[in-house]
Amino acid sequence: MTSPEAREKAVLEAVGERRELVNEAIPEELPITRPERLYEASRYLLDAGGKRLRPTVLLATGEALADVEPLSTPYREFPTVEGPSKTVDLMAAAVSVEVIQSFTLIHDDIMDDDDLRRGVPAVHKAYDLETAILAGDTLYSKAFEIMLETGAESDRTVQALHVLANTCTQICEGQSLDVSFESREDVTPEEYLEMVEQKTAILYAASAALPAILLGADQDTVDALYGYGLDVGRAFQIQDDVLDLTVPSEKLGKQRGSDLVENKQTLITVHAREQGVDVESLVDTTDVDAVTEAEIDDAVATLEDSGSISYANDKARDLVDRGKNRLEVLPDNEARELLLQVADYLIERGY
Amino acid sequence: MTSPEAREKAVLEAVGERRELVNEAIPEELPITRPERLYEASRYLLDAGGKRLRPTVLLATGEALADVEPLSTPYREFPTVEGPSKTVDLMAAAVSVEVIQSFTLIHDDIMDDDDLRRGVPAVHKAYDLETAILAGDTLYSKAFEIMLETGAESDRTVQALHVLANTCTQICEGQSLDVSFESREDVTPEEYLEMVEQKTAILYAASAALPAILLGADQDTVDALYGYGLDVGRAFQIQDDVLDLTVPSEKLGKQRGSDLVENKQTLITVHAREQGVDVESLVDTTDVDAVTEAEIDDAVATLEDSGSISYANDKARDLVDRGKNRLEVLPDNEARELLLQVADYLIERGY
């Protein structure tokens, strides 16, 4: 077993290599055409950065399935189960998933009235509300257009589109639950995890399952990979909740403790409330701008005392272990090793 | 030739018969499930009414292509070109198109800050901004999910999804142009018509072309029907612009003259400006609520004097005639006659 540090380094390197290729492909799949302002706004967050974790999962899963050496095979002409005579454009699928992610971020930032994202103003701040709604809507259909252009055979494309459309529906349902939780004080950990599955994990599930569908893997493999994504995706969100409390604002690219300030439920607060913590009084949210670092520090100390942060960490670890087990459907190769490392990284990452 | 009155009566009757079936199918395709508030908001405008013109075009085009007597054949099991042994669910496609229409209305009302739609509060007024964005997003993916369930063979489904996704992208582009026009005083009639094609006509084009794709018609037929939709769809929007000026608010379900009040470009104002009319001074838009009926009457008189309303009427008539000619690809039957009548109705309707 490698150390977390060595693993993080290996994952970031592997993610970085694929990120460069994804970053090249984004303007190819989503060129800035007329009306320019609309497409500039649509590209704004995509161009602002992002780790490209979901595309990495998609591309690496393809490599594991095809049993090829990582980065040895062009993603644009990736061999299917029929062999190299029939190829699909796996990169298009990877970009499609990232485009969906970007659309949801743009609309979520409006709904949550968040000012910052990835260290830059949210789209509705950098542009305006109208443009942000429309940029999200444009990315939405573009993601479908891009996914329709992988060159996969029609049966597989139809199945891929099913997954993509259902993923979007579930993201909306999850976001709706998330918003409804803000006015509730009796959310259970189970409800919270269900919300996270729909809002966040589902796109990891799609990212892992889509290459299997497009390349023609059997249904058991598709299902196992989907399960991997659901597990590690939930773990990812739980870790995000932890990081929101523990990582300095500059590094996060948004205010530390923003979930507490905005009264957003997390697995941590849901657990703390069950332990009798008065979560609503942890920080004074009457004047959001007046919340101090010291106030957040005190809140974190309380949440540590109630065991809520450890609870979240343990839950994330359980989910990652379960997700990793599901990868036994894949051939034992370097790309599978990367997917295992990505799973660990999702809960060990510092931000 | 029948009189406009007889034609309107025949069209409304035919639309009404199909509307009932569409209205039954909507809750089947889009049941109110958890989270209820989200699905209630998603269904709100769909349930508030609407003529169902686009679904009617879709269903009638299917009937014309299959050369069956109108309403004689179940839409849920509609015969393809292979004959009655292979059927598709044409009603699902019809609902999908109406769901797309509803999604765009919800988001457009936010962008235009319109309070009323179909005589009821807009979704962002009846609920709130967050819910309206999310309801639109939910309808968006649901439309794709529904279109994936027609039972058509995969090649045709893929082509149908291409049309649907491209339609949505173009609607966004058209809406973006429309918004950008509000701050411009040099929009040409050609630019305006291009915007209308993308924003409005494209969904009529999709409605006419989709049944041909799903039922397996040849590409020439698909293209001709698409052209029919583009032509009559533009005519529809031009007529909408005229009606916004000439129909009482109660009948419109929104304020008469709202386009003028909101500084929205129409073919009428674009033409009037070219004739030297000071369009910006037609109504005082500094206090929108203070605009009187008399002010609108005066504005309409000015636009009549400049020939702008006749110009719009003539343009709409030309487009309708062109669209009707394209229907020669269809067998000569009752359903085709209905599509011809619908084209005339779109510019003869009173509201």
XYZ file of C-alpha atoms in Angstrom:
702
model
C 0.000 0.000 0.000
C 1.248 3.423 -0.926
C 1.040 6.346 1.489
C -1.765 8.916 1.101
C 0.842 11.475 0.040
C 2.310 9.251 -2.669
C -1.207 8.361 -3.790
C -2.296 11.999 -3.958
C 0.765 12.806 -6.037
C 0.127 9.916 -8.427
C -3.551 10.786 -8.802
C -2.927 14.468 -9.380
C -0.339 13.616 -11.997
C -2.690 11.218 -13.790
C -5.586 13.668 -13.512
C -3.346 16.467 -14.739
C -2.298 14.547 -17.830
C -5.888 13.889 -18.792
C -6.973 17.385 -17.819
C -4.728 18.875 -20.452
C -6.340 16.734 -23.118
C -9.831 17.541 -21.827
C -8.967 21.241 -21.803
C -7.914 20.994 -25.448
C -11.121 19.185 -26.352
C -13.523 21.624 -24.666
C -13.090 24.455 -27.222
C -13.276 21.879 -30.011
C -16.627 20.576 -28.777
C -17.901 23.962 -27.645
C -16.460 26.654 -29.908
C -17.374 30.275 -29.277
C -19.729 31.041 -32.136
C -22.559 33.490 -32.637
C -24.095 34.771 -30.375
C -20.621 35.266 -28.878
C -21.736 36.629 -25.518
C -23.851 33.531 -24.913
C -21.039 31.143 -25.773
C -18.483 33.142 -23.815
C -20.727 32.938 -20.774
C -21.232 29.218 -21.404
C -17.490 28.644 -21.531
C -16.650 31.010 -18.655
C -16.661 28.473 -15.816
C -15.265 25.685 -17.972
C -12.328 27.923 -18.845
C -11.880 29.061 -15.239
C -10.435 25.709 -14.286
C -11.587 22.662 -12.433
C -9.810 19.385 -11.804
C -11.767 17.457 -14.473
C -12.236 14.573 -12.029
C -15.340 13.247 -13.762
C -13.791 13.211 -17.242
C -10.739 11.547 -15.719
C -12.905 8.817 -14.216
C -14.613 8.368 -17.578
C -11.406 8.174 -19.584
C -9.595 5.932 -17.097
C -12.570 3.585 -16.910
C -12.425 3.285 -20.681
C -8.733 2.444 -20.496
C -9.310 -0.125 -17.779
C -12.096 -1.780 -19.799
C -10.066 -1.838 -23.019
C -7.121 -3.109 -20.977
C -4.745 -0.649 -22.591
C -1.862 1.214 -21.058
C -2.982 4.626 -19.737
C -2.590 7.429 -22.282
C -1.359 5.001 -24.929
C -4.551 5.090 -27.003
C -6.152 8.150 -28.625
C -9.381 8.955 -26.792
C -10.949 10.301 -29.953
C -10.629 6.866 -31.597
C -10.953 4.487 -28.748
C -11.356 0.738 -29.406
C -14.698 -0.861 -28.542
C -15.179 -4.469 -27.389
C -15.321 -5.344 -31.085
C -11.657 -4.304 -31.277
C -9.765 -1.441 -32.907
C -11.719 -1.737 -36.167
C -14.677 -0.069 -34.443
C -13.826 2.963 -32.377
C -15.735 5.590 -30.418
C -14.867 9.131 -29.415
C -14.463 8.695 -25.681
C -13.239 12.274 -25.299
C -16.569 13.617 -26.559
C -18.309 11.646 -23.810
C -15.842 13.012 -21.244
C -16.469 16.594 -22.363
C -20.230 15.995 -22.323
C -20.089 14.987 -18.662
C -17.975 18.027 -17.766
C -20.402 20.264 -19.658
C -23.301 18.879 -17.616
C -21.304 19.537 -14.448
C -20.688 23.117 -15.558
C -24.353 23.715 -16.384
C -25.400 22.572 -12.921
C -22.794 24.794 -11.240
C -24.025 27.872 -13.115
C -27.657 27.299 -12.164
C -26.813 26.184 -8.607
C -24.824 29.362 -8.004
C -27.894 31.389 -8.977
C -30.137 29.343 -6.696
C -27.718 29.502 -3.769
C -26.815 33.122 -4.600
C -23.133 32.237 -4.376
C -20.818 35.017 -5.565
C -17.661 33.021 -6.141
C -16.825 29.787 -7.911
C -13.353 28.448 -8.634
C -11.957 31.719 -7.366
C -13.761 33.806 -9.975
C -17.178 35.502 -9.873
C -20.110 33.161 -10.515
C -21.552 33.505 -14.022
C -24.612 35.455 -12.853
C -22.220 37.931 -11.212
C -19.679 38.109 -14.041
C -22.522 38.506 -16.551
C -26.120 38.771 -15.339
C -28.997 36.555 -14.272
C -30.516 36.249 -17.739
C -27.241 35.308 -19.367
C -26.429 32.811 -16.627
C -29.761 31.019 -16.966
C -29.327 30.901 -20.727
C -25.672 29.826 -20.581
C -26.707 26.897 -18.383
C -29.535 26.007 -20.746
C -27.156 26.120 -23.714
C -24.638 23.828 -22.037
C -27.496 21.457 -21.215
C -28.446 20.798 -24.839
C -24.836 20.990 -25.995
C -23.984 18.132 -23.632
C -26.612 16.017 -25.371
C -25.417 17.080 -28.819
C -21.844 16.167 -27.898
C -22.849 12.801 -26.439
C -24.684 12.048 -29.691
C -21.422 12.425 -31.625
C -19.249 9.678 -30.135
C -19.745 7.455 -33.169
C -20.948 4.591 -30.971
C -23.529 2.326 -32.534
C -27.094 3.519 -32.169
C -28.224 1.035 -29.513
C -25.366 2.100 -27.281
C -25.882 5.778 -28.002
C -29.531 5.436 -27.035
C -28.532 3.760 -23.759
C -25.941 6.470 -23.104
C -28.513 9.172 -23.711
C -30.880 7.426 -21.301
C -28.201 7.586 -18.627
C -27.388 11.216 -19.394
C -31.010 12.379 -19.354
C -31.834 10.424 -16.215
C -28.706 11.817 -14.563
C -29.855 15.368 -15.256
C -33.327 14.667 -13.901
C -31.886 13.221 -10.729
C -29.504 16.155 -10.289
C -32.533 18.452 -10.404
C -34.391 16.294 -7.895
C -31.344 16.279 -5.614
C -30.933 20.035 -5.856
C -34.624 20.444 -5.044
C -34.237 18.276 -1.944
C -31.119 20.238 -0.976
C -33.008 23.537 -1.171
C -35.940 22.094 0.799
C -33.557 20.918 3.530
C -32.531 24.523 4.227
C -35.877 25.188 5.881
C -35.963 21.902 7.786
C -34.308 20.963 11.084
C -35.206 17.271 11.092
C -33.254 15.951 8.116
C -31.872 12.489 8.831
C -28.456 11.215 7.689
C -30.298 8.777 5.390
C -32.230 11.592 3.738
C -29.064 13.602 3.421
C -27.226 10.735 1.751
C -30.122 10.168 -0.637
C -29.974 13.827 -1.622
C -26.224 13.637 -2.152
C -26.617 10.547 -4.290
C -28.980 12.394 -6.603
C -27.313 15.749 -6.599
C -23.661 14.793 -6.790
C -22.871 11.084 -6.921
C -25.030 10.390 -9.941
C -22.669 12.260 -12.261
C -19.750 10.153 -11.043
C -21.909 7.098 -11.642
C -22.628 8.265 -15.170
C -18.938 9.022 -15.734
C -17.957 5.482 -14.799
C -20.838 3.719 -16.549
C -20.879 5.658 -19.833
C -17.583 4.342 -21.227
C -18.767 0.800 -20.493
C -22.005 1.491 -22.383
C -20.341 3.202 -25.329
C -17.589 0.618 -25.679
C -20.073 -2.254 -25.483
C -19.317 -3.869 -22.118
C -21.910 -6.236 -20.642
C -24.671 -5.007 -18.350
C -23.110 -6.407 -15.148
C -20.007 -4.343 -15.805
C -22.086 -1.256 -16.532
C -23.991 -1.746 -13.276
C -20.884 -2.337 -11.164
C -19.205 0.774 -12.531
C -22.351 2.788 -11.952
C -22.283 1.578 -8.334
C -18.625 2.572 -8.013
C -19.524 6.086 -9.099
C -22.463 6.325 -6.699
C -20.293 5.234 -3.782
C -17.231 7.349 -4.408
C -19.382 10.287 -5.538
C -21.179 10.329 -2.194
C -17.848 10.073 -0.430
C -16.621 13.004 -2.526
C -19.524 15.185 -1.416
C -19.107 14.255 2.243
C -15.433 15.204 1.970
C -16.490 18.466 0.303
C -18.652 19.163 3.343
C -15.666 18.526 5.628
C -13.365 20.681 3.517
C -15.852 23.555 3.558
C -15.198 23.731 7.305
C -11.492 23.041 7.415
C -9.799 24.608 4.378
C -8.883 28.332 4.267
C -11.085 30.482 2.027
C -8.262 31.387 -0.396
C -7.581 27.750 -1.080
C -11.294 26.823 -1.363
C -12.000 29.620 -3.833
C -15.030 30.564 -1.695
C -15.752 31.501 1.920
C -14.788 28.845 4.472
C -17.812 27.667 6.441
C -20.163 28.858 3.700
C -22.452 25.876 4.317
C -22.957 26.945 7.944
C -23.384 30.577 6.973
C -25.974 29.660 4.343
C -27.760 27.201 6.645
C -27.019 24.354 4.261
C -27.379 20.878 5.648
C -24.361 18.616 5.549
C -23.819 15.127 6.884
C -21.876 16.832 9.667
C -24.644 19.184 10.793
C -27.308 16.524 10.387
C -25.308 14.228 12.663
C -24.503 17.023 15.126
C -28.171 17.868 15.490
C -28.899 14.243 16.359
C -26.204 14.575 19.057
C -28.055 17.539 20.545
C -25.909 20.319 19.058
C -27.830 23.545 18.426
C -26.623 23.783 14.840
C -28.580 26.950 14.047
C -26.654 28.848 16.743
C -23.162 27.755 15.627
C -22.668 30.936 13.620
C -24.715 34.122 13.554
C -26.234 34.217 10.076
C -28.189 37.453 10.458
C -25.275 39.355 8.908
C -23.460 36.936 6.660
C -20.583 39.313 5.897
C -19.858 39.783 9.591
C -19.094 36.098 10.235
C -15.488 35.868 11.449
C -12.845 33.190 11.075
C -12.893 32.821 14.882
C -16.618 32.081 14.806
C -16.024 29.357 12.218
C -13.152 27.957 14.315
C -15.449 27.711 17.335
C -18.149 26.021 15.270
C -15.668 23.461 13.958
C -14.476 22.740 17.511
C -18.068 22.072 18.573
C -18.622 19.768 15.606
C -15.420 17.915 16.454
C -16.555 17.508 20.077
C -19.876 16.014 18.996
C -17.994 13.460 16.889
C -19.735 14.725 13.766
C -16.626 15.341 11.712
C -15.264 11.876 12.538
C -18.672 10.432 11.710
C -18.550 12.041 8.276
C -14.973 10.907 7.724
C -15.865 7.318 8.664
C -18.903 7.308 6.407
C -16.851 8.575 3.486
C -14.216 5.913 4.105
C -16.873 3.146 4.161
C -18.294 4.336 0.881
C -14.893 4.506 -0.768
C -14.062 0.964 0.333
C -17.363 -0.292 -1.025
C -16.843 1.535 -4.302
C -13.356 0.136 -4.697
C -14.636 -3.409 -4.234
C -16.955 -2.954 -7.165
C -13.993 -2.424 -9.476
C -13.299 -6.147 -9.367
C -15.318 -6.383 -12.577
C -12.427 -4.660 -14.346
C -9.270 -6.356 -15.581
C -6.346 -5.922 -13.199
C -4.376 -3.170 -14.910
C -2.823 0.238 -14.425
C -5.980 2.168 -15.277
C -7.968 0.206 -12.685
C -5.248 1.004 -10.190
C -5.762 4.677 -10.992
C -9.529 4.374 -10.389
C -8.790 2.782 -7.013
C -6.420 5.621 -6.196
C -8.925 8.216 -7.347
C -11.424 6.728 -4.896
C -8.985 7.134 -2.018
C -7.924 10.547 -3.219
C -11.525 11.815 -3.198
C -11.576 11.576 0.599
C -7.929 12.237 1.307
C -7.540 15.376 -0.827
C -6.763 18.612 0.951
C -9.176 20.685 -1.194
C -61.789 27.478 -50.489
C -63.313 27.736 -47.069
C -63.726 31.065 -45.316
C -61.275 32.057 -42.559
C -64.097 31.652 -40.025
C -64.973 28.128 -41.172
C -61.274 27.271 -41.250
C -60.692 28.614 -37.732
C -63.633 26.569 -36.477
C -62.361 23.399 -38.175
C -58.827 23.898 -36.885
C -59.901 24.642 -33.333
C -62.087 21.558 -33.362
C -59.259 19.365 -34.656
C -56.775 20.927 -32.238
C -59.260 20.517 -29.421
C -59.728 16.810 -30.091
C -56.002 16.208 -29.985
C -55.513 18.548 -27.044
C -57.705 16.354 -24.880
C -55.549 13.352 -25.668
C -52.352 15.332 -25.105
C -53.722 16.596 -21.787
C -54.381 13.015 -20.720
C -50.878 11.966 -21.729
C -49.018 14.754 -19.908
C -49.594 13.401 -16.375
C -48.795 9.896 -17.644
C -45.416 11.047 -18.994
C -44.763 13.502 -16.200
C -46.361 12.224 -13.002
C -46.019 14.260 -9.820
C -43.548 12.248 -7.787
C -41.051 13.108 -5.077
C -39.932 15.870 -4.636
C -43.568 16.931 -5.082
C -42.979 20.677 -5.007
C -40.517 20.394 -7.884
C -42.869 18.320 -10.025
C -45.857 20.489 -9.181
C -43.897 23.535 -10.321
C -42.817 21.648 -13.449
C -46.419 20.793 -14.277
C -47.844 24.186 -13.295
C -47.740 25.856 -16.718
C -48.520 22.655 -18.580
C -51.644 22.260 -16.471
C -52.596 25.939 -16.847
C -53.642 25.353 -20.430
C -52.260 26.089 -23.840
C -53.595 25.206 -27.249
C -51.128 22.336 -27.823
C -50.502 23.576 -31.356
C -47.084 21.934 -31.610
C -48.279 18.511 -30.459
C -51.188 18.852 -32.852
C -48.805 19.529 -35.745
C -46.749 16.525 -34.704
C -49.692 14.147 -34.410
C -51.393 15.348 -37.600
C -48.138 15.077 -39.543
C -47.890 11.480 -38.383
C -51.429 10.826 -39.579
C -50.756 12.451 -42.935
C -47.594 10.389 -43.406
C -49.269 7.127 -42.411
C -52.184 8.111 -44.646
C -54.722 7.196 -41.983
C -57.965 8.886 -41.145
C -57.463 11.515 -38.408
C -58.015 10.164 -34.883
C -58.622 6.645 -36.219
C -55.309 5.228 -35.046
C -54.011 5.094 -31.452
C -51.121 7.541 -31.099
C -49.451 5.350 -28.519
C -49.134 2.535 -31.072
C -48.750 4.314 -34.316
C -47.771 2.390 -37.473
C -44.318 3.066 -38.968
C -43.436 2.863 -42.671
C -42.834 -0.842 -42.039
C -46.570 -1.152 -41.380
C -48.690 -1.857 -38.297
C -46.409 -4.694 -37.116
C -43.899 -2.067 -35.988
C -45.358 0.847 -34.056
C -44.039 3.872 -32.210
C -45.475 5.980 -29.426
C -46.150 9.184 -31.303
C -47.910 10.672 -28.277
C -44.702 10.488 -26.245
C -42.970 12.533 -28.945
C -45.842 15.046 -28.913
C -45.624 15.423 -25.138
C -41.844 15.783 -25.338
C -42.178 18.749 -27.681
C -44.775 20.387 -25.436
C -42.522 19.833 -22.423
C -39.661 21.616 -24.210
C -42.029 24.474 -25.005
C -43.040 24.687 -21.359
C -39.431 24.669 -20.131
C -38.567 27.589 -22.416
C -41.613 29.570 -21.266
C -40.651 29.159 -17.608
C -37.080 30.337 -18.152
C -38.095 33.084 -20.625
C -40.567 34.509 -18.119
C -37.739 34.804 -15.589
C -35.454 36.470 -18.128
C -38.141 38.869 -19.337
C -39.473 39.308 -15.787
C -43.002 38.650 -17.028
C -45.552 38.258 -14.248
C -48.348 36.556 -16.148
C -48.523 33.610 -18.524
C -51.682 31.970 -19.810
C -53.640 34.144 -17.411
C -51.914 32.762 -14.328
C -48.806 33.978 -12.487
C -45.513 32.945 -14.116
C -43.808 30.046 -12.310
C -41.194 32.283 -10.672
C -44.060 34.357 -9.268
C -46.319 31.462 -8.262
C -43.309 29.708 -6.649
C -39.935 31.435 -6.530
C -36.889 32.006 -8.702
C -35.012 28.919 -7.506
C -37.955 26.611 -8.066
C -38.657 28.093 -11.500
C -35.082 27.595 -12.690
C -35.142 24.044 -11.405
C -38.599 23.266 -12.786
C -37.383 24.339 -16.225
C -34.232 22.250 -15.866
C -36.310 19.233 -14.854
C -38.629 19.571 -17.838
C -35.558 19.852 -20.047
C -34.180 16.415 -19.178
C -37.651 14.904 -18.904
C -38.306 15.906 -22.523
C -35.262 13.889 -23.550
C -36.260 10.959 -21.361
C -39.739 10.960 -22.889
C -38.400 11.193 -26.457
C -36.192 8.182 -25.706
C -39.288 6.102 -24.934
C -41.169 6.125 -28.232
C -40.090 2.591 -29.073
C -38.689 3.729 -32.426
C -35.682 1.817 -33.651
C -32.364 3.099 -32.373
C -31.157 4.789 -35.567
C -34.343 6.818 -35.727
C -34.287 7.588 -32.021
C -30.726 8.883 -32.350
C -31.782 11.116 -35.242
C -34.792 12.348 -33.254
C -32.567 13.161 -30.285
C -30.224 15.067 -32.589
C -33.146 17.200 -33.730
C -34.385 17.719 -30.178
C -30.971 18.713 -28.772
C -30.194 20.987 -31.704
C -33.624 22.559 -31.346
C -32.931 23.398 -27.714
C -29.538 24.879 -28.545
C -31.057 27.063 -31.236
C -33.860 28.200 -28.940
C -31.197 29.380 -26.483
C -29.306 31.151 -29.255
C -32.507 32.801 -30.436
C -33.433 33.903 -26.926
C -29.936 35.335 -26.511
C -30.310 37.330 -29.727
C -33.746 38.497 -28.596
C -32.329 39.788 -25.313
C -29.426 41.499 -27.111
C -31.876 43.214 -29.471
C -33.460 45.034 -26.519
C -30.419 47.289 -26.215
C -30.051 47.845 -29.959
C -31.866 50.286 -32.240
C -30.449 49.063 -35.545
C -31.902 45.561 -35.813
C -32.846 44.755 -39.414
C -35.924 42.761 -40.464
C -33.543 40.013 -41.657
C -31.887 39.801 -38.235
C -35.254 39.784 -36.569
C -36.501 36.939 -38.753
C -33.331 34.954 -38.084
C -33.900 35.354 -34.347
C -37.521 34.273 -34.673
C -36.492 31.236 -36.667
C -34.202 30.121 -33.863
C -36.336 31.122 -30.926
C -39.776 30.080 -32.089
C -40.009 28.489 -35.513
C -37.484 25.759 -34.789
C -39.857 23.986 -32.407
C -42.563 23.910 -35.088
C -39.945 22.546 -37.469
C -39.069 19.834 -34.962
C -42.759 19.071 -34.400
C -43.309 18.477 -38.112
C -40.053 16.626 -38.787
C -39.975 14.344 -35.729
C -42.910 12.111 -36.712
C -41.310 11.640 -40.144
C -38.036 10.628 -38.485
C -39.637 8.319 -35.921
C -41.952 6.646 -38.427
C -39.118 6.112 -40.906
C -39.947 8.499 -43.758
C -37.199 9.359 -46.255
C -34.870 12.313 -45.737
C -36.523 14.515 -48.408
C -39.809 14.223 -46.561
C -38.129 14.994 -43.239
C -36.487 18.075 -44.748
C -39.661 19.361 -46.413
C -41.641 18.999 -43.181
C -38.878 20.736 -41.261
C -39.113 23.600 -43.764
C -42.893 23.742 -43.330
C -42.389 24.160 -39.587
C -39.770 26.881 -40.020
C -42.028 28.845 -42.347
C -45.281 28.609 -40.443
C -43.465 28.960 -37.116
C -42.017 32.306 -38.169
C -45.437 33.358 -39.408
C -46.855 32.332 -36.022
C -44.406 34.578 -34.172
C -45.043 37.532 -36.471
C -48.762 37.103 -35.842
C -48.034 36.912 -32.115
C -46.296 40.262 -32.402
C -49.342 41.714 -34.148
C -51.726 40.234 -31.587
C -49.683 41.668 -28.720
C -50.704 45.090 -30.042
C -54.269 44.408 -31.057
C -55.865 41.952 -28.625
C -57.283 43.078 -25.243
C -55.186 42.103 -22.200
C -57.869 39.818 -20.721
C -57.957 37.755 -23.893
C -54.154 37.679 -24.267
C -53.603 36.528 -20.692
C -50.956 39.279 -20.354
C -50.725 43.042 -20.790
C -51.546 44.285 -24.289
C -48.595 46.104 -25.844
C -46.178 44.362 -23.487
C -43.574 44.151 -26.260
C -43.561 47.953 -26.616
C -43.558 48.458 -22.862
C -40.625 46.058 -22.455
C -38.729 47.537 -25.431
C -38.850 44.193 -27.217
C -38.138 44.264 -30.910
C -40.797 42.896 -33.228
C -40.958 42.784 -37.009
C -43.375 45.692 -36.678
C -41.092 47.982 -34.689
C -38.049 47.016 -36.740
C -39.927 47.967 -39.896
C -41.341 51.135 -38.351
C -37.873 52.306 -37.363
C -36.751 51.875 -40.951
C -39.708 54.113 -41.924
C -38.445 56.813 -39.607
C -40.811 56.171 -36.690
C -39.310 57.044 -33.287
C -40.174 53.655 -31.816
C -38.608 54.374 -28.419
C -41.043 57.259 -27.878
C -44.214 55.330 -28.778
C -44.964 54.578 -25.125
C -43.389 55.988 -21.991
C -41.572 53.049 -20.435
C -40.130 54.859 -17.419
C -43.117 53.729 -15.349
C -44.337 50.484 -16.878
C -47.429 50.254 -14.664
C -48.575 53.717 -15.715
C -48.874 52.845 -19.417
C -52.502 53.382 -20.433
C -54.701 51.674 -23.011
C -54.988 55.039 -24.807
C -51.203 55.237 -25.104
C -51.151 51.782 -26.675
C -53.990 52.787 -29.031
C -51.977 55.796 -30.197
C -48.873 53.657 -30.701
C -50.846 51.168 -32.786
C -52.262 54.001 -34.919
C -48.729 55.258 -35.605
C -47.575 51.754 -36.535
C -50.561 51.414 -38.871
C -49.731 54.743 -40.523
C -46.145 53.675 -41.166
C -47.418 50.535 -42.888
C -45.597 48.380 -40.373
C -48.548 46.271 -39.311
C -49.481 45.560 -42.954
C -45.842 44.747 -43.631
C -45.856 42.174 -40.851
C -49.168 40.740 -42.023
C -47.875 40.409 -45.599
C -44.660 38.769 -44.456
C -46.589 36.257 -42.361
C -48.876 35.479 -45.302
C -45.879 34.885 -47.622
C -44.319 32.511 -45.136
C -47.539 30.581 -44.665
C -47.962 30.177 -48.423
C -44.409 28.930 -48.767
C -44.849 26.505 -45.866
C -48.063 25.140 -47.333
C -46.349 24.445 -50.664
C -43.841 22.244 -48.881
C -46.613 19.902 -47.783
C -46.792 18.533 -51.334
C -44.456 15.772 -50.103
C -47.379 14.378 -48.119
C -50.134 12.172 -49.505
C -53.305 14.103 -50.302
C -55.472 13.265 -47.305
C -57.536 14.745 -44.487
C -54.596 15.132 -42.098
C -52.608 17.060 -44.703
C -55.654 19.271 -45.206
C -55.583 19.941 -41.463
C -51.890 20.930 -41.614
C -52.709 23.342 -44.447
C -55.540 24.786 -42.375
C -53.310 25.055 -39.314
C -50.866 27.111 -41.370
C -53.610 29.561 -42.342
C -55.019 29.551 -38.847
C -51.662 30.560 -37.338
C -51.929 33.963 -39.023
C -55.700 34.325 -39.024
C -56.311 33.486 -35.364
C -57.715 36.188 -33.145
C -55.434 35.327 -30.194
